[in-house]
mmCIF file of C-alpha atoms in Angstrom:
data_model
loop_
_atom_site.group_PDB
_atom_site.id
_atom_site.type_symbol
_atom_site.label_atom_id
_atom_site.label_comp_id
_atom_site.label_asym_id
_atom_site.label_seq_id
_atom_site.Cartn_x
_atom_site.Cartn_y
_atom_site.Cartn_z
ATOM 1 C CA PHE C 16 110.378 123.003 83.597
ATOM 2 C CA ASN C 17 108.846 121.822 79.922
ATOM 3 C CA ILE C 18 112.017 123.118 77.957
ATOM 4 C CA TRP C 19 114.403 121.163 80.318
ATOM 5 C CA TYR C 20 112.172 117.978 79.946
ATOM 6 C CA ASP C 21 111.724 118.490 76.423
ATOM 7 C CA CYS C 22 115.666 118.596 75.775
ATOM 8 C CA ASN C 23 116.195 115.697 78.055
ATOM 9 C CA HIS C 24 113.065 113.391 77.191
ATOM 10 C CA ALA C 25 115.476 110.525 76.167
ATOM 11 C CA LEU C 26 117.401 110.683 79.404
ATOM 12 C CA TYR C 27 114.397 111.132 81.493
ATOM 13 C CA ASP C 28 112.765 107.925 79.588
ATOM 14 C CA SER C 29 115.629 105.906 80.217
ATOM 15 C CA TRP C 30 116.126 107.164 83.833
ATOM 16 C CA ILE C 31 112.506 105.878 84.682
ATOM 17 C CA SER C 32 113.129 102.550 83.289
ATOM 18 C CA TYR C 33 115.247 101.860 86.421
ATOM 19 C CA HIS C 34 112.594 103.088 88.789
ATOM 20 C CA ASP C 35 110.427 100.551 90.810
ATOM 21 C CA TYR C 36 112.623 97.470 89.841
ATOM 22 C CA ILE C 37 110.650 95.534 92.584
ATOM 23 C CA LYS C 38 107.425 96.514 90.907
ATOM 24 C CA ASN C 39 105.221 97.728 93.526
ATOM 25 C CA LEU C 40 103.379 100.319 91.531
ATOM 26 C CA LEU C 41 100.694 98.438 89.746
ATOM 27 C CA PRO C 42 99.913 96.299 92.740
ATOM 28 C CA THR C 43 99.751 99.528 94.899
ATOM 29 C CA ILE C 44 97.444 101.059 92.354
ATOM 30 C CA LYS C 45 95.173 97.814 92.135
ATOM 31 C CA SER C 46 95.117 97.785 95.792
ATOM 32 C CA ILE C 47 93.350 101.416 95.849
ATOM 33 C CA THR C 48 90.898 100.574 93.124
ATOM 34 C CA ASN C 49 89.624 97.976 90.531
ATOM 35 C CA ILE C 50 91.163 98.957 87.446
ATOM 36 C CA ASN C 51 89.734 96.366 85.246
ATOM 37 C CA ASN C 52 87.653 97.670 82.537
ATOM 38 C CA LYS C 53 88.101 101.141 83.577
ATOM 39 C CA LEU C 54 88.405 104.294 81.637
ATOM 40 C CA ILE C 55 91.178 106.350 82.924
ATOM 41 C CA ALA C 56 92.555 109.788 82.158
ATOM 42 C CA ASP C 57 96.323 109.763 82.979
ATOM 43 C CA ILE C 58 97.464 113.335 83.670
ATOM 44 C CA GLY C 59 100.800 114.733 83.138
ATOM 45 C CA CYS C 60 101.663 111.443 81.649
ATOM 46 C CA GLY C 61 105.209 112.255 80.271
ATOM 47 C CA THR C 62 106.032 109.448 78.282
ATOM 48 C CA GLY C 63 103.255 107.122 79.098
ATOM 49 C CA ARG C 64 104.874 105.077 81.997
ATOM 50 C CA LEU C 65 101.604 104.909 84.241
ATOM 51 C CA SER C 66 99.526 103.814 81.334
ATOM 52 C CA SER C 67 101.875 101.285 80.013
ATOM 53 C CA LEU C 68 101.392 99.745 83.292
ATOM 54 C CA LEU C 69 97.756 99.739 83.125
ATOM 55 C CA LEU C 70 96.537 99.257 79.455
ATOM 56 C CA ARG C 71 96.414 95.497 79.824
ATOM 57 C CA GLU C 72 93.540 95.823 82.185
ATOM 58 C CA ILE C 73 91.831 98.925 81.714
ATOM 59 C CA THR C 74 89.343 99.615 78.823
ATOM 60 C CA TYR C 75 91.018 102.870 77.403
ATOM 61 C CA ALA C 76 93.459 105.500 78.556
ATOM 62 C CA TYR C 77 93.457 109.196 77.621
ATOM 63 C CA LEU C 78 97.206 110.471 78.040
ATOM 64 C CA CYS C 79 97.529 114.136 78.739
ATOM 65 C CA ASP C 80 100.531 116.138 78.891
ATOM 66 C CA THR C 81 101.766 119.716 78.104
ATOM 67 C CA SER C 82 104.614 118.824 76.293
ATOM 68 C CA ASP C 83 104.423 117.653 72.730
ATOM 69 C CA ILE C 84 107.719 115.896 72.801
ATOM 70 C CA MET C 85 106.879 113.767 76.005
ATOM 71 C CA LEU C 86 103.903 112.759 74.202
ATOM 72 C CA LYS C 87 105.821 111.571 71.338
ATOM 73 C CA GLY C 88 107.660 109.430 73.908
ATOM 74 C CA ALA C 89 104.445 108.242 75.285
ATOM 75 C CA LYS C 90 103.318 107.071 71.593
ATOM 76 C CA LYS C 91 106.621 105.258 71.189
ATOM 77 C CA ARG C 92 106.367 103.876 74.591
ATOM 78 C CA LEU C 93 102.611 102.436 73.787
ATOM 79 C CA SER C 94 103.496 101.146 70.247
ATOM 80 C CA SER C 95 102.938 97.458 71.301
ATOM 81 C CA PHE C 96 99.185 98.435 72.300
ATOM 82 C CA PRO C 97 96.561 98.944 69.594
ATOM 83 C CA ASP C 98 95.570 102.506 69.050
ATOM 84 C CA SER C 99 92.144 101.631 69.891
ATOM 85 C CA LYS C 100 93.072 101.584 73.513
ATOM 86 C CA TYR C 101 94.444 105.008 74.118
ATOM 87 C CA LYS C 102 94.360 108.451 72.804
ATOM 88 C CA ILE C 103 97.230 111.004 73.432
ATOM 89 C CA ILE C 104 96.227 114.712 74.061
ATOM 90 C CA LEU C 105 98.261 117.717 74.423
ATOM 91 C CA SER C 106 96.616 119.549 77.299
ATOM 92 C CA ASN C 107 96.862 121.562 80.565
ATOM 93 C CA THR C 108 96.203 120.091 84.080
ATOM 94 C CA PHE C 109 94.109 123.218 84.980
ATOM 95 C CA ASN C 110 91.725 123.000 82.062
ATOM 96 C CA LEU C 111 91.553 119.245 81.264
ATOM 97 C CA PRO C 112 89.788 118.291 77.622
ATOM 98 C CA PHE C 113 86.921 116.218 79.043
ATOM 99 C CA GLU C 114 83.449 116.334 79.948
ATOM 100 C CA SER C 115 82.399 116.540 83.720
ATOM 101 C CA ASN C 116 81.665 112.910 84.893
ATOM 102 C CA SER C 117 83.479 111.109 82.105
ATOM 103 C CA VAL C 118 86.265 108.978 83.290
ATOM 104 C CA ASP C 119 86.476 106.063 86.177
ATOM 105 C CA ILE C 120 90.147 106.954 87.348
ATOM 106 C CA SER C 121 92.118 110.004 87.264
ATOM 107 C CA ILE C 122 95.835 109.405 87.781
ATOM 108 C CA GLU C 123 98.791 111.686 88.040
ATOM 109 C CA GLY C 124 102.345 110.629 88.468
ATOM 110 C CA TRP C 125 105.234 112.725 89.653
ATOM 111 C CA SER C 126 103.944 115.912 87.835
ATOM 112 C CA LEU C 127 102.013 117.856 90.119
ATOM 113 C CA SER C 128 104.848 119.096 91.898
ATOM 114 C CA TYR C 129 105.260 121.391 89.073
ATOM 115 C CA CYS C 130 101.662 122.631 89.200
ATOM 116 C CA ILE C 131 101.544 123.588 93.041
ATOM 117 C CA GLN C 132 104.041 126.535 93.189
ATOM 118 C CA ASP C 133 100.977 128.929 93.613
ATOM 119 C CA LEU C 134 99.147 127.856 96.712
ATOM 120 C CA LYS C 135 96.220 129.813 95.478
ATOM 121 C CA LEU C 136 95.668 127.364 92.592
ATOM 122 C CA TRP C 137 95.681 124.213 94.685
ATOM 123 C CA ASP C 138 91.859 124.086 94.941
ATOM 124 C CA LYS C 139 91.530 124.712 91.407
ATOM 125 C CA LEU C 140 94.025 121.861 90.298
ATOM 126 C CA ILE C 141 92.324 119.311 92.534
ATOM 127 C CA ASP C 142 88.963 120.526 91.445
ATOM 128 C CA GLU C 143 89.725 119.943 87.934
ATOM 129 C CA MET C 144 90.899 116.347 88.194
ATOM 130 C CA LEU C 145 87.866 115.469 90.246
ATOM 131 C CA ARG C 146 85.404 117.403 87.893
ATOM 132 C CA ILE C 147 86.040 114.779 85.110
ATOM 133 C CA LEU C 148 85.351 111.712 87.369
ATOM 134 C CA LYS C 149 82.089 109.639 87.206
ATOM 135 C CA ILE C 150 80.091 109.293 90.475
ATOM 136 C CA GLY C 151 82.038 106.690 92.539
ATOM 137 C CA GLY C 152 85.424 107.589 90.505
ATOM 138 C CA VAL C 153 88.883 107.693 92.038
ATOM 139 C CA LEU C 154 91.846 110.258 91.880
ATOM 140 C CA ILE C 155 95.012 108.832 92.378
ATOM 141 C CA ILE C 156 98.184 111.021 92.827
ATOM 142 C CA ILE C 157 101.702 109.730 93.017
ATOM 143 C CA GLU C 158 104.358 111.686 94.206
ATOM 144 C CA THR C 159 107.806 111.466 95.868
ATOM 145 C CA LEU C 160 107.995 110.971 99.553
ATOM 146 C CA GLY C 161 111.800 110.970 99.758
ATOM 147 C CA VAL C 162 114.817 109.825 97.976
ATOM 148 C CA GLY C 163 117.808 107.792 99.489
ATOM 149 C CA THR C 164 115.469 106.617 102.394
ATOM 150 C CA GLU C 165 113.812 103.465 103.120
ATOM 151 C CA TYR C 166 110.783 105.291 104.626
ATOM 152 C CA PRO C 167 108.734 108.371 103.772
ATOM 153 C CA ASN C 168 110.921 111.331 104.419
ATOM 154 C CA CYS C 169 110.244 114.073 101.934
ATOM 155 C CA THR C 170 112.611 117.145 102.480
ATOM 156 C CA SER C 171 110.565 119.418 100.243
ATOM 157 C CA ASN C 172 108.592 122.103 102.327
ATOM 158 C CA LEU C 173 106.116 122.592 99.442
ATOM 159 C CA LEU C 174 105.307 119.159 98.868
ATOM 160 C CA ASN C 175 104.829 118.266 102.406
ATOM 161 C CA SER C 176 102.539 121.477 102.623
ATOM 162 C CA PHE C 177 100.600 119.885 99.752
ATOM 163 C CA TYR C 178 100.426 116.552 101.264
ATOM 164 C CA SER C 179 98.990 118.209 104.235
ATOM 165 C CA TYR C 180 96.541 120.247 102.268
ATOM 166 C CA LEU C 181 95.394 116.967 100.476
ATOM 167 C CA SER C 182 94.784 115.280 103.766
ATOM 168 C CA ASN C 183 93.596 117.888 105.919
ATOM 169 C CA ASN C 184 91.415 120.022 103.704
ATOM 170 C CA ARG C 185 90.396 117.569 100.712
ATOM 171 C CA ASN C 186 90.300 114.168 102.730
ATOM 172 C CA PHE C 187 92.561 112.186 100.710
ATOM 173 C CA ASN C 188 93.679 109.032 101.904
ATOM 174 C CA PHE C 189 97.478 108.538 102.106
ATOM 175 C CA ILE C 190 99.305 105.275 101.670
ATOM 176 C CA TRP C 191 103.149 104.938 100.760
ATOM 177 C CA THR C 192 105.049 102.157 98.614
ATOM 178 C CA ARG C 193 108.521 101.861 98.047
ATOM 179 C CA SER C 194 109.590 102.491 94.478
ATOM 180 C CA ASP C 195 113.274 102.016 94.352
ATOM 181 C CA TYR C 196 115.488 102.442 91.547
ATOM 182 C CA LYS C 197 118.337 99.913 90.808
ATOM 183 C CA PHE C 198 121.208 100.985 88.466
ATOM 184 C CA ASP C 199 123.624 98.962 86.511
ATOM 185 C CA ASP C 200 126.574 100.595 88.285
ATOM 186 C CA THR C 201 127.675 103.529 90.506
ATOM 187 C CA SER C 202 128.642 105.697 87.233
ATOM 188 C CA GLN C 203 125.078 105.160 85.974
ATOM 189 C CA ALA C 204 123.593 106.326 89.248
ATOM 190 C CA ILE C 205 125.881 109.206 89.360
ATOM 191 C CA LEU C 206 124.839 110.370 85.705
ATOM 192 C CA TYR C 207 121.046 110.079 86.516
ATOM 193 C CA SER C 208 121.605 111.686 89.972
ATOM 194 C CA ASN C 209 123.167 114.631 88.720
ATOM 195 C CA ALA C 210 120.725 115.065 85.818
ATOM 196 C CA PHE C 211 117.490 114.796 87.975
#
């Protein structure tokens, strides 16, 4: 996983710039919890897309990823923000470099699907992301619910099992929002579809 993304980080960063063209992500996150003046951990941050949406309203962001190359992309994406607003950290999701009860919001976007191959580790994964939350803190997990569909229709058995685990075993609330892609033309759509 890391090697493929490391080799294709520029293509990945270009691809996600076409995602959520109707800009539903930030309002959806804000409907879940108040982000004003909060301290967040952006887990599996990739090139920093979620943090770039949140940094204008939050106090501080820790951006964590296992890929140094993706984190360099995050640094580039966040270059318009002062360094005093964020810290970029090379880290593993199963062993986050934070004290317990230290952040207001843990947020993950589209990376846990790579951490859930071993069902026996699901509790460890969620426990670690919850461990770092302050009392009253919020964990937000953003993952795909389908591609090429207007309504949730995830065709991955593994992800569907994980979603059921979150709802039934961990008492997560489930909401969905559309975050469509809009490409400039058909050839561009084919390029990204074949790559990802």
